[in-house]
Amino acid sequence: MVEWTNRKFKDIVTFNPRETLKKGTLAKKVTMDMLIPFCRDIPTFEITEFKGGTKFRNGDTIMARITPCLENGKTSKVSILKDNEIGFGSTEYIVFRSIEGVTNADFVYYLVCSSEVRNPAIKSMVGSSGRQRVQTDVLQNLEISVPDLETQQKIASILSALDDKIELNNKINENLEQQAQAIFKSWFVDFEPFGGVMPDDWKFGTIADLGTVVGGGTPSKKIDEYYTDNGIAWITPKDLSNYKSKFIAHGEIDITELGLSKSNATLMPNGTILFSSRAPIGYIAIADGQVSTNQGFKSVVPFDNIGTAYIYYFLKENLITIENMSSGSTFKEISGGIMKTVPALIPSDNILQKFKDICKPIFYKQEMLEYENKNLSALRDSLLPKLMNGEIDVSEMELRCL
């Protein structure tokens, strides 16, 4: 067994390393909502003027220091920058940078994700309700047990191999998504297969001609019997924001049969398109099995001749139109009545069937890869604490074999 030594966290990583980025400089920005919970890789960024914020480089780990973002798992390793490029993001990040010859950058990321750091960070939070923040000095003086650099690299390589496969699956799915969206636009927006002109047997209608628009409801939070860990799927916009999956079977919590009966929630079939109608408008997912939702949705149960794929891409393509039809002062919302009146193109049944046939294998592949990613994530999460506390001995493992 390799000997592990106890050291203060500030002695093995650099906290919030100093970087220079002049105000007004165009740079890559990573906002808090861009981070996917418990996901190593940052999926997107924006290029904007630097006016302030936390700065970082490739290889750094960024962790949310504010509630509930930290508890939700918003921690990522920066890999979106070029050599010597500086990015920035929320002031609510803590940046951790490995120290050359002392710590491995990947090991630092997984260490920050582990209970060895997460739990003390969460317990250290102070401040008013809903705005509590991690006390950085508590983390800096945290006693951390770490192995030598070679062992760190071996541990990180095991966990990184799983995250690399997850990232590859995500890229495949994104490529498939772009292909399907491009076909939708070619056929149903630009009419390219039809000489650039809408066929005579197509017509215009509304979303109500594509499927049944269904709202949701929330059982009383005061009655425990309405909620369960294993019952009827009950989806909230937060679930779509956290998981960012195309297909969803369950949310953070389920409801019981009693809870369903005592609320306005409706049980909807497999293939229903879930569309968040407020705060914000436009989270979209497809029901993987029977689900219900809270009142933050205006879901669409597709008519058989229309199908899931057409409505799914129609909503994505017409998101701006739907947002412009919404109302509200505090936050925008689209009502069920207005949602039903959103203008929609209704193609012929034979063309819709051809589009279904194209999308069917795409959807199947995407769903399988999402399912594989859930299993890979579960394996990674089960290995993480055992590797980080030395329970699994990697001293005999040859790094080159991975």
mmCIF file of C-alpha atoms in Angstrom:
data_model
loop_
_atom_site.group_PDB
_atom_site.id
_atom_site.type_symbol
_atom_site.label_atom_id
_atom_site.label_comp_id
_atom_site.label_asym_id
_atom_site.label_seq_id
_atom_site.Cartn_x
_atom_site.Cartn_y
_atom_site.Cartn_z
ATOM 1 C CA MET A 1 0.000 0.000 0.000
ATOM 2 C CA VAL A 2 1.192 3.512 -0.832
ATOM 3 C CA GLU A 3 1.493 5.754 2.179
ATOM 4 C CA TRP A 4 -0.986 8.632 2.277
ATOM 5 C CA THR A 5 -0.085 11.806 4.153
ATOM 6 C CA ASN A 6 -2.269 14.447 5.779
ATOM 7 C CA ARG A 7 -1.783 17.959 4.485
ATOM 8 C CA LYS A 8 -3.713 21.196 4.556
ATOM 9 C CA PHE A 9 -5.700 21.742 1.408
ATOM 10 C CA LYS A 10 -4.022 25.106 0.766
ATOM 11 C CA ASP A 11 -0.650 23.340 0.653
ATOM 12 C CA ILE A 12 -1.613 21.021 -2.204
ATOM 13 C CA VAL A 13 -3.685 23.376 -4.402
ATOM 14 C CA THR A 14 -3.734 27.077 -5.197
ATOM 15 C CA PHE A 15 -7.012 28.749 -4.259
ATOM 16 C CA ASN A 16 -8.351 31.382 -6.673
ATOM 17 C CA PRO A 17 -5.021 31.883 -8.471
ATOM 18 C CA ARG A 18 -4.294 35.431 -9.601
ATOM 19 C CA GLU A 19 -4.837 36.089 -13.293
ATOM 20 C CA THR A 20 -4.897 39.306 -15.303
ATOM 21 C CA LEU A 21 -7.733 40.053 -17.709
ATOM 22 C CA LYS A 22 -8.302 43.673 -18.694
ATOM 23 C CA LYS A 23 -11.837 45.003 -18.512
ATOM 24 C CA GLY A 24 -13.424 45.188 -21.935
ATOM 25 C CA THR A 25 -11.423 42.226 -23.229
ATOM 26 C CA LEU A 26 -13.464 39.663 -25.148
ATOM 27 C CA ALA A 27 -13.111 36.327 -23.378
ATOM 28 C CA LYS A 28 -14.910 33.047 -22.828
ATOM 29 C CA LYS A 29 -17.411 33.227 -19.994
ATOM 30 C CA VAL A 30 -18.906 30.269 -18.132
ATOM 31 C CA THR A 31 -22.049 31.210 -16.242
ATOM 32 C CA MET A 32 -23.358 29.123 -13.362
ATOM 33 C CA ASP A 33 -26.318 27.805 -15.346
ATOM 34 C CA MET A 34 -23.947 26.385 -17.952
ATOM 35 C CA LEU A 35 -22.518 23.850 -15.498
ATOM 36 C CA ILE A 36 -24.201 20.454 -15.478
ATOM 37 C CA PRO A 37 -24.457 18.924 -11.995
ATOM 38 C CA PHE A 38 -21.909 16.179 -11.317
ATOM 39 C CA CYS A 39 -20.447 16.533 -14.811
ATOM 40 C CA ARG A 40 -16.734 17.084 -15.375
ATOM 41 C CA ASP A 41 -16.932 18.809 -18.743
ATOM 42 C CA ILE A 42 -18.326 22.275 -19.418
ATOM 43 C CA PRO A 43 -20.718 21.904 -22.385
ATOM 44 C CA THR A 44 -20.823 25.505 -23.560
ATOM 45 C CA PHE A 45 -19.624 29.061 -23.032
ATOM 46 C CA GLU A 46 -20.254 32.555 -24.333
ATOM 47 C CA ILE A 47 -17.792 35.123 -25.618
ATOM 48 C CA THR A 48 -18.383 38.489 -24.009
ATOM 49 C CA GLU A 49 -16.609 41.501 -22.570
ATOM 50 C CA PHE A 50 -14.908 40.962 -19.253
ATOM 51 C CA LYS A 51 -16.372 43.327 -16.669
ATOM 52 C CA GLY A 52 -15.540 41.265 -13.607
ATOM 53 C CA GLY A 53 -15.743 37.750 -12.277
ATOM 54 C CA THR A 54 -13.650 34.768 -11.278
ATOM 55 C CA LYS A 55 -10.797 33.990 -13.695
ATOM 56 C CA PHE A 56 -9.366 30.592 -14.602
ATOM 57 C CA ARG A 57 -7.268 28.578 -17.062
ATOM 58 C CA ASN A 58 -7.478 25.118 -18.585
ATOM 59 C CA GLY A 59 -6.906 22.435 -15.988
ATOM 60 C CA ASP A 60 -8.446 24.443 -13.152
ATOM 61 C CA THR A 61 -11.407 23.103 -11.210
ATOM 62 C CA ILE A 62 -14.307 25.485 -10.599
ATOM 63 C CA MET A 63 -16.771 24.814 -7.788
ATOM 64 C CA ALA A 64 -19.942 26.708 -6.926
ATOM 65 C CA ARG A 65 -19.616 28.224 -3.464
ATOM 66 C CA ILE A 66 -23.242 29.285 -3.044
ATOM 67 C CA THR A 67 -26.361 27.331 -2.075
ATOM 68 C CA PRO A 68 -28.043 25.433 -3.699
ATOM 69 C CA CYS A 69 -25.587 25.239 -6.608
ATOM 70 C CA LEU A 70 -22.896 23.489 -4.549
ATOM 71 C CA GLU A 71 -25.317 20.965 -3.093
ATOM 72 C CA ASN A 72 -26.635 20.315 -6.622
ATOM 73 C CA GLY A 73 -23.146 19.314 -7.756
ATOM 74 C CA LYS A 74 -22.041 22.259 -9.888
ATOM 75 C CA THR A 75 -18.321 21.500 -10.100
ATOM 76 C CA SER A 76 -16.385 21.184 -13.366
ATOM 77 C CA LYS A 77 -12.871 20.970 -14.762
ATOM 78 C CA VAL A 78 -11.996 23.688 -17.280
ATOM 79 C CA SER A 79 -11.019 22.368 -20.720
ATOM 80 C CA ILE A 80 -12.636 24.896 -23.084
ATOM 81 C CA LEU A 81 -9.661 27.260 -23.335
ATOM 82 C CA LYS A 82 -6.527 27.363 -25.486
ATOM 83 C CA ASP A 83 -3.002 27.355 -24.098
ATOM 84 C CA ASN A 84 -2.390 30.521 -22.057
ATOM 85 C CA GLU A 85 -6.004 31.638 -22.606
ATOM 86 C CA ILE A 86 -7.877 33.023 -19.608
ATOM 87 C CA GLY A 87 -11.597 32.562 -19.131
ATOM 88 C CA PHE A 88 -13.951 33.901 -16.506
ATOM 89 C CA GLY A 89 -17.255 33.235 -14.871
ATOM 90 C CA SER A 90 -19.425 33.775 -11.858
ATOM 91 C CA THR A 91 -18.047 35.464 -8.751
ATOM 92 C CA GLU A 92 -19.688 32.555 -6.945
ATOM 93 C CA TYR A 93 -16.969 30.127 -8.078
ATOM 94 C CA ILE A 94 -13.999 28.930 -6.077
ATOM 95 C CA VAL A 95 -11.092 28.038 -8.368
ATOM 96 C CA PHE A 96 -8.666 25.250 -7.467
ATOM 97 C CA ARG A 97 -5.384 24.835 -9.349
ATOM 98 C CA SER A 98 -2.991 21.919 -8.949
ATOM 99 C CA ILE A 99 0.573 22.636 -7.851
ATOM 100 C CA GLU A 100 3.252 21.244 -10.164
ATOM 101 C CA GLY A 101 5.082 18.331 -8.595
ATOM 102 C CA VAL A 102 2.560 18.141 -5.761
ATOM 103 C CA THR A 103 -0.853 17.412 -7.232
ATOM 104 C CA ASN A 104 -2.339 16.145 -10.475
ATOM 105 C CA ALA A 105 -5.005 18.410 -12.058
ATOM 106 C CA ASP A 106 -7.447 15.554 -12.678
ATOM 107 C CA PHE A 107 -6.926 14.246 -9.153
ATOM 108 C CA VAL A 108 -7.720 17.718 -7.797
ATOM 109 C CA TYR A 109 -11.006 17.755 -9.709
ATOM 110 C CA TYR A 110 -12.101 14.401 -8.314
ATOM 111 C CA LEU A 111 -10.895 15.372 -4.847
ATOM 112 C CA VAL A 112 -13.081 18.487 -4.940
ATOM 113 C CA CYS A 113 -16.017 16.317 -6.085
ATOM 114 C CA SER A 114 -15.472 13.821 -3.263
ATOM 115 C CA SER A 115 -17.107 13.883 0.149
ATOM 116 C CA GLU A 116 -13.662 14.679 1.570
ATOM 117 C CA VAL A 117 -14.138 18.243 0.297
ATOM 118 C CA ARG A 118 -17.848 18.582 -0.552
ATOM 119 C CA ASN A 119 -19.169 17.737 2.905
ATOM 120 C CA PRO A 120 -16.915 20.142 4.833
ATOM 121 C CA ALA A 121 -17.622 22.825 2.210
ATOM 122 C CA ILE A 122 -21.383 22.448 2.609
ATOM 123 C CA LYS A 123 -21.148 22.381 6.410
ATOM 124 C CA SER A 124 -19.050 25.581 6.398
ATOM 125 C CA MET A 125 -21.708 27.642 4.614
ATOM 126 C CA VAL A 126 -22.828 30.834 6.327
ATOM 127 C CA GLY A 127 -25.133 33.692 5.394
ATOM 128 C CA SER A 128 -28.791 34.477 5.027
ATOM 129 C CA SER A 129 -31.223 31.801 3.911
ATOM 130 C CA GLY A 130 -30.901 31.032 0.215
ATOM 131 C CA ARG A 131 -27.654 33.000 -0.097
ATOM 132 C CA GLN A 132 -25.295 30.949 2.034
ATOM 133 C CA ARG A 133 -21.707 30.661 0.859
ATOM 134 C CA VAL A 134 -18.740 28.418 1.565
ATOM 135 C CA GLN A 135 -16.136 29.837 3.947
ATOM 136 C CA THR A 136 -13.014 29.638 1.818
ATOM 137 C CA ASP A 137 -10.668 29.760 4.817
ATOM 138 C CA VAL A 138 -12.306 26.636 6.231
ATOM 139 C CA LEU A 139 -11.495 24.763 3.034
ATOM 140 C CA GLN A 140 -7.981 26.143 2.899
ATOM 141 C CA ASN A 141 -7.205 24.731 6.344
ATOM 142 C CA LEU A 142 -8.987 21.434 5.738
ATOM 143 C CA GLU A 143 -6.828 18.389 6.478
ATOM 144 C CA ILE A 144 -6.641 16.261 3.330
ATOM 145 C CA SER A 145 -5.112 12.808 3.066
ATOM 146 C CA VAL A 146 -3.276 12.467 -0.262
ATOM 147 C CA PRO A 147 -0.984 9.876 -1.867
ATOM 148 C CA ASP A 148 2.129 10.528 -3.932
ATOM 149 C CA LEU A 149 1.854 12.077 -7.389
ATOM 150 C CA GLU A 150 2.077 8.773 -9.285
ATOM 151 C CA THR A 151 -0.775 7.297 -7.264
ATOM 152 C CA GLN A 152 -2.816 10.436 -7.837
ATOM 153 C CA GLN A 153 -2.338 9.980 -11.572
ATOM 154 C CA LYS A 154 -3.454 6.352 -11.392
ATOM 155 C CA ILE A 155 -6.581 7.221 -9.413
ATOM 156 C CA ALA A 156 -7.416 10.074 -11.748
ATOM 157 C CA SER A 157 -6.891 7.901 -14.828
ATOM 158 C CA ILE A 158 -9.511 5.385 -13.665
ATOM 159 C CA LEU A 159 -12.139 8.043 -13.044
ATOM 160 C CA SER A 160 -11.167 10.057 -16.127
ATOM 161 C CA ALA A 161 -11.636 7.007 -18.361
ATOM 162 C CA LEU A 162 -15.286 6.866 -17.270
ATOM 163 C CA ASP A 163 -15.812 10.602 -17.740
ATOM 164 C CA ASP A 164 -14.087 10.455 -21.141
ATOM 165 C CA LYS A 165 -16.581 7.840 -22.277
ATOM 166 C CA ILE A 166 -19.473 9.926 -20.943
ATOM 167 C CA GLU A 167 -18.186 12.947 -22.851
ATOM 168 C CA LEU A 168 -17.778 10.891 -26.050
ATOM 169 C CA ASN A 169 -21.373 9.662 -25.744
ATOM 170 C CA ASN A 170 -22.554 13.232 -25.240
ATOM 171 C CA LYS A 171 -20.741 14.352 -28.388
ATOM 172 C CA ILE A 172 -22.269 11.510 -30.419
ATOM 173 C CA ASN A 173 -25.713 12.438 -29.162
ATOM 174 C CA GLU A 174 -25.181 16.116 -29.938
ATOM 175 C CA ASN A 175 -24.074 15.231 -33.466
ATOM 176 C CA LEU A 176 -27.175 13.080 -33.961
ATOM 177 C CA GLU A 177 -29.320 15.893 -32.586
ATOM 178 C CA GLN A 178 -27.875 18.378 -35.047
ATOM 179 C CA GLN A 179 -28.508 15.985 -37.932
ATOM 180 C CA ALA A 180 -32.157 15.483 -36.992
ATOM 181 C CA GLN A 181 -32.706 19.209 -36.417
ATOM 182 C CA ALA A 182 -31.126 19.962 -39.809
ATOM 183 C CA ILE A 183 -33.461 17.493 -41.539
ATOM 184 C CA PHE A 184 -36.459 19.080 -39.789
ATOM 185 C CA LYS A 185 -35.417 22.544 -40.973
ATOM 186 C CA SER A 186 -34.722 21.323 -44.515
ATOM 187 C CA TRP A 187 -38.108 19.620 -44.821
ATOM 188 C CA PHE A 188 -40.456 21.742 -42.750
ATOM 189 C CA VAL A 189 -38.940 25.236 -42.831
ATOM 190 C CA ASP A 190 -37.049 25.546 -46.120
ATOM 191 C CA PHE A 191 -39.028 22.847 -48.022
ATOM 192 C CA GLU A 192 -35.830 21.845 -49.821
ATOM 193 C CA PRO A 193 -36.985 18.339 -50.906
ATOM 194 C CA PHE A 194 -40.080 19.993 -52.446
ATOM 195 C CA GLY A 195 -38.372 22.616 -54.570
ATOM 196 C CA GLY A 196 -38.477 25.276 -51.861
ATOM 197 C CA VAL A 197 -42.273 25.409 -51.891
ATOM 198 C CA MET A 198 -44.715 24.006 -49.333
ATOM 199 C CA PRO A 199 -46.628 21.040 -50.833
ATOM 200 C CA ASP A 200 -50.283 21.678 -51.639
ATOM 201 C CA ASP A 201 -51.553 18.928 -49.342
ATOM 202 C CA TRP A 202 -49.955 20.515 -46.270
ATOM 203 C CA LYS A 203 -51.843 23.059 -44.204
ATOM 204 C CA PHE A 204 -51.481 25.533 -41.381
ATOM 205 C CA GLY A 205 -53.081 25.109 -37.981
ATOM 206 C CA THR A 206 -52.020 25.331 -34.357
ATOM 207 C CA ILE A 207 -50.269 23.172 -31.786
ATOM 208 C CA ALA A 208 -53.721 21.927 -30.794
ATOM 209 C CA ASP A 209 -53.822 20.197 -34.204
ATOM 210 C CA LEU A 210 -50.583 18.340 -33.397
ATOM 211 C CA GLY A 211 -51.439 16.973 -29.986
ATOM 212 C CA THR A 212 -53.208 17.513 -26.688
ATOM 213 C CA VAL A 213 -51.768 20.323 -24.570
ATOM 214 C CA VAL A 214 -51.626 19.253 -20.923
ATOM 215 C CA GLY A 215 -50.782 21.303 -17.847
ATOM 216 C CA GLY A 216 -49.498 19.983 -14.541
ATOM 217 C CA GLY A 217 -49.980 20.328 -10.835
ATOM 218 C CA THR A 218 -48.270 20.041 -7.471
ATOM 219 C CA PRO A 219 -49.628 17.964 -4.593
ATOM 220 C CA SER A 220 -49.534 19.746 -1.236
ATOM 221 C CA LYS A 221 -45.989 19.752 0.102
ATOM 222 C CA LYS A 222 -47.445 19.614 3.624
ATOM 223 C CA ILE A 223 -48.679 16.050 3.212
ATOM 224 C CA ASP A 224 -45.878 13.470 3.213
ATOM 225 C CA GLU A 225 -48.144 10.744 1.863
ATOM 226 C CA TYR A 226 -48.299 12.521 -1.478
ATOM 227 C CA TYR A 227 -44.591 12.005 -2.164
ATOM 228 C CA THR A 228 -42.310 8.987 -2.447
ATOM 229 C CA ASP A 229 -38.919 7.899 -3.758
ATOM 230 C CA ASN A 230 -40.392 5.198 -5.983
ATOM 231 C CA GLY A 231 -43.800 5.965 -7.421
ATOM 232 C CA ILE A 232 -45.314 7.968 -10.256
ATOM 233 C CA ALA A 233 -42.774 10.084 -12.132
ATOM 234 C CA TRP A 234 -43.321 13.764 -11.384
ATOM 235 C CA ILE A 235 -41.130 16.169 -13.348
ATOM 236 C CA THR A 236 -40.257 19.783 -12.566
ATOM 237 C CA PRO A 237 -38.342 22.325 -14.692
ATOM 238 C CA LYS A 238 -35.486 21.949 -12.203
ATOM 239 C CA ASP A 239 -35.212 18.270 -13.201
ATOM 240 C CA LEU A 240 -34.784 19.209 -16.856
ATOM 241 C CA SER A 241 -32.257 21.873 -15.914
ATOM 242 C CA ASN A 242 -30.221 19.495 -13.741
ATOM 243 C CA TYR A 243 -30.201 16.398 -15.911
ATOM 244 C CA LYS A 244 -30.168 18.082 -19.340
ATOM 245 C CA SER A 245 -31.185 14.782 -20.923
ATOM 246 C CA LYS A 246 -33.376 14.411 -23.972
ATOM 247 C CA PHE A 247 -35.292 11.551 -22.365
ATOM 248 C CA ILE A 248 -36.516 11.587 -18.783
ATOM 249 C CA ALA A 249 -38.154 8.820 -16.789
ATOM 250 C CA HIS A 250 -38.133 10.281 -13.268
ATOM 251 C CA GLY A 251 -37.327 13.525 -11.514
ATOM 252 C CA GLU A 252 -35.763 14.186 -8.148
ATOM 253 C CA ILE A 253 -38.873 12.912 -6.368
ATOM 254 C CA ASP A 254 -41.964 10.910 -7.333
ATOM 255 C CA ILE A 255 -45.561 11.261 -6.231
ATOM 256 C CA THR A 256 -47.990 8.621 -5.012
ATOM 257 C CA GLU A 257 -51.321 7.614 -6.534
ATOM 258 C CA LEU A 258 -52.939 9.626 -3.764
ATOM 259 C CA GLY A 259 -50.793 12.649 -4.564
ATOM 260 C CA LEU A 260 -51.752 12.400 -8.232
ATOM 261 C CA SER A 261 -55.447 12.232 -7.377
ATOM 262 C CA LYS A 262 -55.213 15.210 -5.014
ATOM 263 C CA SER A 263 -53.601 17.560 -7.526
ATOM 264 C CA ASN A 264 -54.032 18.861 -11.049
ATOM 265 C CA ALA A 265 -51.147 16.702 -12.237
ATOM 266 C CA THR A 266 -52.038 14.391 -15.128
ATOM 267 C CA LEU A 267 -50.480 11.053 -15.994
ATOM 268 C CA MET A 268 -49.205 11.285 -19.574
ATOM 269 C CA PRO A 269 -47.976 8.494 -21.877
ATOM 270 C CA ASN A 270 -44.530 7.564 -23.118
ATOM 271 C CA GLY A 271 -43.432 9.895 -25.898
ATOM 272 C CA THR A 272 -45.098 12.990 -24.472
ATOM 273 C CA ILE A 273 -43.072 16.146 -25.134
ATOM 274 C CA LEU A 274 -42.471 18.037 -21.886
ATOM 275 C CA PHE A 275 -42.166 21.794 -22.398
ATOM 276 C CA SER A 276 -41.473 24.163 -19.514
ATOM 277 C CA SER A 277 -43.852 27.096 -19.739
ATOM 278 C CA ARG A 278 -42.304 29.418 -17.161
ATOM 279 C CA ALA A 279 -39.147 30.208 -15.213
ATOM 280 C CA PRO A 280 -37.786 29.651 -17.823
ATOM 281 C CA ILE A 281 -39.767 28.910 -20.958
ATOM 282 C CA GLY A 282 -38.319 26.287 -23.265
ATOM 283 C CA TYR A 283 -36.791 23.375 -21.387
ATOM 284 C CA ILE A 284 -37.745 20.413 -23.586
ATOM 285 C CA ALA A 285 -37.575 16.668 -22.967
ATOM 286 C CA ILE A 286 -39.352 13.491 -24.006
ATOM 287 C CA ALA A 287 -41.134 11.281 -21.487
ATOM 288 C CA ASP A 288 -39.502 7.875 -21.155
ATOM 289 C CA GLY A 289 -42.535 6.043 -19.815
ATOM 290 C CA GLN A 290 -45.595 7.448 -18.067
ATOM 291 C CA VAL A 291 -44.949 10.746 -16.295
ATOM 292 C CA SER A 292 -46.676 13.674 -14.664
ATOM 293 C CA THR A 293 -45.379 17.219 -14.166
ATOM 294 C CA ASN A 294 -45.835 20.203 -11.928
ATOM 295 C CA GLN A 295 -47.602 23.350 -13.105
ATOM 296 C CA GLY A 296 -44.440 24.663 -14.763
ATOM 297 C CA PHE A 297 -45.181 22.734 -17.964
ATOM 298 C CA LYS A 298 -47.442 22.826 -20.959
ATOM 299 C CA SER A 299 -46.742 19.344 -22.302
ATOM 300 C CA VAL A 300 -47.953 18.009 -25.629
ATOM 301 C CA VAL A 301 -49.280 14.462 -26.017
ATOM 302 C CA PRO A 302 -48.831 13.851 -29.759
ATOM 303 C CA PHE A 303 -51.595 12.573 -31.972
ATOM 304 C CA ASP A 304 -50.694 9.193 -33.501
ATOM 305 C CA ASN A 305 -50.379 10.502 -37.065
ATOM 306 C CA ILE A 306 -48.131 13.380 -35.946
ATOM 307 C CA GLY A 307 -45.688 11.582 -33.649
ATOM 308 C CA THR A 308 -43.213 12.650 -30.989
ATOM 309 C CA ALA A 309 -40.298 13.631 -33.242
ATOM 310 C CA TYR A 310 -42.137 16.238 -35.279
ATOM 311 C CA ILE A 311 -43.540 18.059 -32.240
ATOM 312 C CA TYR A 312 -40.228 17.871 -30.386
ATOM 313 C CA TYR A 313 -38.299 19.591 -33.182
ATOM 314 C CA PHE A 314 -41.181 21.930 -33.966
ATOM 315 C CA LEU A 315 -41.029 23.274 -30.392
ATOM 316 C CA LYS A 316 -37.253 23.664 -30.561
ATOM 317 C CA GLU A 317 -37.473 25.447 -33.917
ATOM 318 C CA ASN A 318 -40.252 27.810 -32.761
ATOM 319 C CA LEU A 319 -39.072 28.631 -29.257
ATOM 320 C CA ILE A 320 -38.723 32.370 -29.959
ATOM 321 C CA THR A 321 -42.253 32.529 -31.358
ATOM 322 C CA ILE A 322 -43.608 30.848 -28.236
ATOM 323 C CA GLU A 323 -41.609 33.139 -25.932
ATOM 324 C CA ASN A 324 -42.999 36.188 -27.773
ATOM 325 C CA MET A 325 -46.541 34.945 -27.135
ATOM 326 C CA SER A 326 -45.939 34.658 -23.391
ATOM 327 C CA SER A 327 -46.908 37.257 -20.802
ATOM 328 C CA GLY A 328 -46.116 38.257 -17.238
ATOM 329 C CA SER A 329 -44.284 41.004 -15.367
ATOM 330 C CA THR A 330 -42.249 39.145 -12.725
ATOM 331 C CA PHE A 331 -41.455 36.269 -15.069
ATOM 332 C CA LYS A 332 -42.744 35.255 -18.470
ATOM 333 C CA GLU A 333 -45.225 32.403 -18.757
ATOM 334 C CA ILE A 334 -47.271 30.923 -21.556
ATOM 335 C CA SER A 335 -50.709 29.722 -20.550
ATOM 336 C CA GLY A 336 -52.353 26.559 -21.777
ATOM 337 C CA GLY A 337 -54.881 28.570 -23.756
ATOM 338 C CA ILE A 338 -52.196 30.555 -25.568
ATOM 339 C CA MET A 339 -50.029 27.485 -26.090
ATOM 340 C CA LYS A 340 -52.870 25.840 -27.992
ATOM 341 C CA THR A 341 -52.977 28.789 -30.412
ATOM 342 C CA VAL A 342 -49.295 28.757 -31.386
ATOM 343 C CA PRO A 343 -49.258 28.572 -35.219
ATOM 344 C CA ALA A 344 -48.093 25.231 -36.559
ATOM 345 C CA LEU A 345 -47.430 23.638 -39.905
ATOM 346 C CA ILE A 346 -49.250 20.338 -40.454
ATOM 347 C CA PRO A 347 -47.518 18.207 -43.110
ATOM 348 C CA SER A 348 -49.135 15.278 -44.877
ATOM 349 C CA ASP A 349 -49.290 11.935 -43.069
ATOM 350 C CA ASN A 350 -46.934 10.198 -45.485
ATOM 351 C CA ILE A 351 -44.194 12.836 -44.993
ATOM 352 C CA LEU A 352 -44.679 12.731 -41.235
ATOM 353 C CA GLN A 353 -44.255 8.963 -41.358
ATOM 354 C CA LYS A 354 -41.017 9.321 -43.314
ATOM 355 C CA PHE A 355 -39.732 11.788 -40.711
ATOM 356 C CA LYS A 356 -40.692 9.346 -37.938
ATOM 357 C CA ASP A 357 -38.799 6.572 -39.719
ATOM 358 C CA ILE A 358 -35.665 8.740 -39.955
ATOM 359 C CA CYS A 359 -35.825 9.846 -36.318
ATOM 360 C CA LYS A 360 -36.651 6.452 -34.824
ATOM 361 C CA PRO A 361 -33.089 4.990 -34.990
ATOM 362 C CA ILE A 362 -31.637 8.376 -33.974
ATOM 363 C CA PHE A 363 -33.834 8.545 -30.883
ATOM 364 C CA TYR A 364 -33.078 4.908 -30.045
ATOM 365 C CA LYS A 365 -29.324 5.497 -30.221
ATOM 366 C CA GLN A 366 -29.553 8.689 -28.177
ATOM 367 C CA GLU A 367 -31.642 7.017 -25.501
ATOM 368 C CA MET A 368 -29.262 4.066 -25.247
ATOM 369 C CA LEU A 369 -26.262 6.378 -24.879
ATOM 370 C CA GLU A 370 -28.035 8.401 -22.208
ATOM 371 C CA TYR A 371 -28.817 5.158 -20.378
ATOM 372 C CA GLU A 372 -25.174 4.075 -20.668
ATOM 373 C CA ASN A 373 -24.051 7.427 -19.285
ATOM 374 C CA LYS A 374 -26.256 6.988 -16.228
ATOM 375 C CA ASN A 375 -24.625 3.626 -15.556
ATOM 376 C CA LEU A 376 -21.137 5.035 -16.119
ATOM 377 C CA SER A 377 -21.895 7.926 -13.769
ATOM 378 C CA ALA A 378 -23.145 5.529 -11.105
ATOM 379 C CA LEU A 379 -19.976 3.418 -11.433
ATOM 380 C CA ARG A 380 -17.775 6.519 -11.228
ATOM 381 C CA ASP A 381 -19.629 7.774 -8.172
ATOM 382 C CA SER A 382 -19.317 4.420 -6.421
ATOM 383 C CA LEU A 383 -15.574 4.223 -7.125
ATOM 384 C CA LEU A 384 -14.833 7.829 -6.197
ATOM 385 C CA PRO A 385 -14.957 7.558 -2.375
ATOM 386 C CA LYS A 386 -13.162 4.214 -2.359
ATOM 387 C CA LEU A 387 -10.326 5.547 -4.496
ATOM 388 C CA MET A 388 -10.090 8.811 -2.614
ATOM 389 C CA ASN A 389 -9.724 7.194 0.800
ATOM 390 C CA GLY A 390 -7.320 4.470 -0.337
ATOM 391 C CA GLU A 391 -9.812 1.636 0.146
ATOM 392 C CA ILE A 392 -9.013 0.501 -3.395
ATOM 393 C CA ASP A 393 -5.262 -0.013 -3.709
ATOM 394 C CA VAL A 394 -3.915 1.110 -7.099
ATOM 395 C CA SER A 395 -0.210 0.758 -6.236
ATOM 396 C CA GLU A 396 0.237 -2.320 -8.441
ATOM 397 C CA MET A 397 -1.662 -0.878 -11.363
ATOM 398 C CA GLU A 398 0.415 0.092 -14.393
ATOM 399 C CA LEU A 399 -0.631 3.493 -15.627
ATOM 400 C CA ARG A 400 0.277 2.740 -19.251
ATOM 401 C CA CYS A 401 -2.299 -0.089 -19.373
ATOM 402 C CA LEU A 402 -5.258 2.272 -19.060
#
